[in-house]
CSV table of C-alpha atoms and ligand atoms in Angstrom, one decimal:
chain,number,residue,atom,x,y,z
A,297,MET,CA,100.2,139.7,89.0
A,298,HIS,CA,98.2,136.7,87.8
A,299,LEU,CA,96.5,134.7,90.4
A,300,TYR,CA,95.0,131.3,89.8
A,301,HIS,CA,91.2,131.2,89.9
A,302,ARG,CA,89.5,127.8,90.0
A,303,CYS,CA,87.1,127.4,87.1
A,304,GLU,CA,83.6,127.1,88.8
A,305,ALA,CA,81.7,126.7,85.5
A,306,ASN,CA,82.4,123.2,84.4
A,307,GLN,CA,83.4,124.1,80.8
A,308,MET,CA,87.2,123.9,80.9
A,309,ALA,CA,88.7,121.3,78.6
A,310,LEU,CA,90.2,118.5,80.7
A,311,LEU,CA,93.4,116.8,79.6
A,312,ASP,CA,93.7,113.1,78.9
A,313,ILE,CA,95.9,111.2,81.4
A,314,LEU,CA,98.3,108.5,80.1
A,315,GLU,CA,98.0,105.1,81.8
A,316,PHE,CA,100.7,102.6,82.6
A,317,PRO,CA,102.3,100.8,80.7
A,318,ASP,CA,102.1,103.6,78.1
A,319,PRO,CA,105.8,104.1,77.1
A,320,ARG,CA,105.3,107.9,76.9
A,321,LEU,CA,105.2,107.9,80.7
A,322,ARG,CA,108.9,106.8,80.6
A,323,ASN,CA,110.1,110.0,78.8
A,324,ALA,CA,112.4,112.3,80.7
A,325,ALA,CA,110.9,115.8,80.9
A,326,LYS,CA,112.9,118.9,79.9
A,327,PRO,CA,113.4,122.0,82.0
A,328,ILE,CA,111.2,125.0,81.2
A,329,GLU,CA,113.4,127.8,80.0
A,330,ASN,CA,110.8,130.5,79.9
A,331,VAL,CA,107.8,130.6,82.2
A,332,ASN,CA,105.3,132.4,79.9
A,333,SER,CA,101.5,132.7,79.8
A,334,ARG,CA,101.2,129.4,77.8
A,335,ILE,CA,103.0,127.6,80.7
A,336,ALA,CA,100.8,129.4,83.3
A,337,GLU,CA,97.7,128.4,81.4
A,338,LEU,CA,98.9,124.8,81.0
A,339,ALA,CA,99.4,124.7,84.8
A,340,ASP,CA,95.9,126.0,85.4
A,341,GLN,CA,94.5,123.3,83.0
A,342,MET,CA,96.5,120.7,84.8
A,343,LEU,CA,95.0,121.8,88.1
A,344,GLU,CA,91.5,121.5,86.7
A,345,THR,CA,92.3,118.1,85.4
A,346,MET,CA,93.8,117.0,88.8
A,347,TYR,CA,90.7,118.3,90.7
A,348,ALA,CA,88.3,116.6,88.3
A,349,ALA,CA,90.1,113.3,88.4
A,350,PRO,CA,90.2,113.6,91.5
A,351,GLY,CA,93.8,113.5,92.5
A,352,ILE,CA,96.2,115.3,94.9
A,353,GLY,CA,98.9,115.9,92.2
A,354,LEU,CA,99.6,115.8,88.5
A,355,ALA,CA,102.8,115.9,86.5
A,356,ALA,CA,102.9,117.2,83.0
A,357,SER,CA,104.4,113.9,81.9
A,358,GLN,CA,101.0,112.3,82.7
A,359,ILE,CA,99.3,114.5,80.1
A,360,ASN,CA,102.0,113.8,77.5
A,361,VAL,CA,103.7,117.1,77.9
A,362,HIS,CA,107.4,116.4,78.7
A,363,LYS,CA,108.3,119.6,80.5
A,364,ARG,CA,109.3,119.9,84.2
A,365,LEU,CA,106.0,121.1,85.6
A,366,ILE,CA,103.9,119.7,88.4
A,367,VAL,CA,100.7,120.7,90.2
A,368,ILE,CA,99.6,119.6,93.7
A,369,ASP,CA,96.9,120.3,96.2
A,370,VAL,CA,96.9,118.1,99.3
A,371,SER,CA,94.5,120.4,101.3
A,372,GLU,CA,91.3,119.1,102.7
A,373,ASN,CA,89.2,121.8,101.0
A,374,LYS,CA,91.1,121.6,97.7
A,375,ASP,CA,91.8,125.3,98.0
A,376,GLN,CA,95.6,125.3,98.2
A,377,PRO,CA,96.9,124.8,94.7
A,378,LEU,CA,100.7,124.6,94.2
A,379,ILE,CA,102.5,124.9,90.9
A,380,LEU,CA,106.1,123.8,90.8
A,381,ILE,CA,108.3,124.4,87.7
A,382,ASN,CA,111.8,122.8,87.4
A,383,PRO,CA,111.5,121.5,91.0
A,384,GLU,CA,114.7,120.4,92.8
A,385,ILE,CA,115.0,118.7,96.2
A,386,ILE,CA,117.7,120.6,98.1
A,387,ASP,CA,117.5,118.8,101.4
A,388,SER,CA,115.7,115.8,102.9
A,389,GLU,CA,115.1,114.0,106.2
A,390,GLY,CA,113.6,110.9,107.5
A,391,ILE,CA,111.6,108.1,105.9
A,392,ILE,CA,107.9,107.6,105.7
A,393,GLU,CA,105.9,104.7,104.1
A,394,THR,CA,102.6,105.6,102.5
A,395,ALA,CA,100.1,103.7,100.4
A,396,GLU,CA,100.5,105.5,97.1
A,397,GLY,CA,98.1,105.6,94.2
A,398,CYS,CA,98.6,107.2,90.8
A,399,LEU,CA,96.1,108.6,88.2
A,400,SER,CA,98.3,106.8,85.6
A,401,VAL,CA,97.8,103.5,87.6
A,402,PRO,CA,94.1,103.7,88.4
A,403,GLY,CA,92.7,101.5,91.1
A,404,PHE,CA,96.0,100.3,92.7
A,405,TYR,CA,97.4,101.4,96.1
A,406,GLU,CA,100.7,100.0,97.4
A,407,PRO,CA,103.1,101.1,100.2
A,408,VAL,CA,106.2,103.1,99.0
A,409,SER,CA,109.0,104.6,101.2
A,410,ARG,CA,109.9,108.2,100.6
A,411,PHE,CA,111.7,111.0,102.5
A,412,GLN,CA,109.4,112.3,105.2
A,413,ASN,CA,110.5,116.0,104.9
A,414,VAL,CA,111.9,117.7,101.9
A,415,LEU,CA,113.1,121.2,101.1
A,416,VAL,CA,112.2,122.0,97.5
A,417,LYS,CA,113.2,124.8,95.3
A,418,ALA,CA,111.0,125.6,92.2
A,419,LEU,CA,109.8,128.4,89.9
A,420,ASP,CA,106.2,129.6,90.4
A,421,ARG,CA,103.7,130.4,87.7
A,422,ASN,CA,105.2,133.9,87.5
A,423,GLY,CA,108.7,132.5,86.9
A,424,GLU,CA,110.0,133.4,90.4
A,425,TRP,CA,112.1,131.0,92.5
A,426,PHE,CA,110.6,130.0,95.8
A,427,THR,CA,111.5,127.3,98.4
A,428,LEU,CA,109.0,125.1,100.2
A,429,GLU,CA,109.4,123.0,103.2
A,430,ALA,CA,107.1,120.0,102.9
A,431,ASP,CA,106.3,117.2,105.3
A,432,ASP,CA,104.4,113.9,105.2
A,433,LEU,CA,101.7,113.7,102.4
A,434,LEU,CA,102.9,116.9,100.7
A,435,ALA,CA,106.5,115.7,100.8
A,436,VAL,CA,105.4,112.3,99.4
A,437,CYS,CA,103.4,113.8,96.7
A,438,ILE,CA,106.2,116.1,95.6
A,439,GLN,CA,108.6,113.1,95.3
A,440,HIS,CA,105.9,111.1,93.4
A,441,GLU,CA,105.4,113.9,90.9
A,442,MET,CA,109.1,114.6,90.5
A,443,ASP,CA,109.6,110.9,89.7
A,444,HIS,CA,107.1,111.3,86.9
A,445,LEU,CA,109.3,114.0,85.4
A,446,ASP,CA,112.1,111.4,85.3
A,447,GLY,CA,109.9,108.8,83.7
A,448,LYS,CA,109.5,106.9,87.0
A,449,LEU,CA,106.3,105.4,88.4
A,450,PHE,CA,105.5,104.2,91.9
A,451,VAL,CA,105.0,100.7,90.6
A,452,ASP,CA,108.8,100.7,89.9
A,453,TYR,CA,109.3,100.4,93.6
A,454,LEU,CA,107.2,97.2,93.9
A,455,SER,CA,108.2,93.6,93.2
A,456,ASN,CA,108.4,92.5,89.6
A,457,ALA,CA,105.5,90.1,90.3
A,458,LYS,CA,103.2,92.9,91.7
A,459,ARG,CA,104.1,95.3,88.8
A,460,THR,CA,103.5,92.6,86.2
A,461,LEU,CA,100.1,91.8,87.8
A,462,ILE,CA,99.1,95.5,87.8
A,463,ARG,CA,100.3,95.9,84.2
A,464,LYS,CA,98.2,92.9,83.0
A,465,LYS,CA,95.1,94.0,84.8
A,466,LEU,CA,95.4,97.6,83.4
A,467,GLN,CA,96.1,96.3,79.8
A,468,LYS,CA,93.0,94.1,80.0
A,469,GLN,CA,90.9,97.1,81.1
A,470,GLN,CA,92.4,99.3,78.4
A,471,LYS,CA,91.7,96.7,75.6
A,472,GLN,CA,88.0,96.4,76.8
A,473,ARG,CA,87.7,100.2,76.6
A,474,ALA,CA,89.3,100.5,73.1
B,268,GNR,O1,96.0,111.4,93.6
B,268,GNR,C1,97.1,110.9,93.9
B,268,GNR,N1,97.2,110.4,95.2
B,268,GNR,C2,98.4,110.0,95.8
B,268,GNR,C3,98.3,109.3,97.0
B,268,GNR,C4,99.5,108.9,97.6
B,268,GNR,C5,100.7,109.2,97.1
B,268,GNR,C6,100.8,109.9,95.9
B,268,GNR,C7,99.7,110.3,95.2
B,268,GNR,S1,99.8,111.2,93.8
B,268,GNR,C8,98.3,110.8,93.0
B,268,GNR,C9,98.0,111.6,91.7
B,268,GNR,C10,99.1,111.3,90.7
B,268,GNR,O2,99.1,110.3,90.1
B,268,GNR,N2,100.1,112.1,90.6
B,268,GNR,O3,101.1,111.9,89.7
B,269,NI,NI1,101.2,109.7,89.7
């Protein structure tokens, strides 16, 4: 069995994260038919990229890989990595509002309403189905990442005025960087 080991030497290649309003963030991701070693290694690279950012989650869509793969770690000590492949929400309960951010929308945090509790089914990095009961921040993060797989961003839940303002500020930054 392969276990994920966090790379302590700082030599792993980090992946580039797409930024809003990049149209590639709008692609719908396809299910992963075969969880092989390439997928497992991609998941590990995504975890390293997420930890380095730093973020609490990352969807493959954000690194321009349009497959249904997400990684998450909401733990305090950043020692509880989760890999979810082809995730599905099979039950949900309650509503919670959280100030959300996104590595693809850097610097902006706005309240979004989500389910407070979700029961999720997914494949792990060995291609085995598992279920996970998630609450609060973990539940929010799973829903945020699953939205990415459908080409959806948290800014889509904001007013047109707020989203336009965010888009203009980010486009200005992106032009200055280019
Ligand atoms: O790092 C992240 N923080 C965060 C905070 C509140 C709700 C969702 C998130 S996910 C985000 C990382 C990211 O962009 N994942 O797609
Ligand atoms: Ni995000």
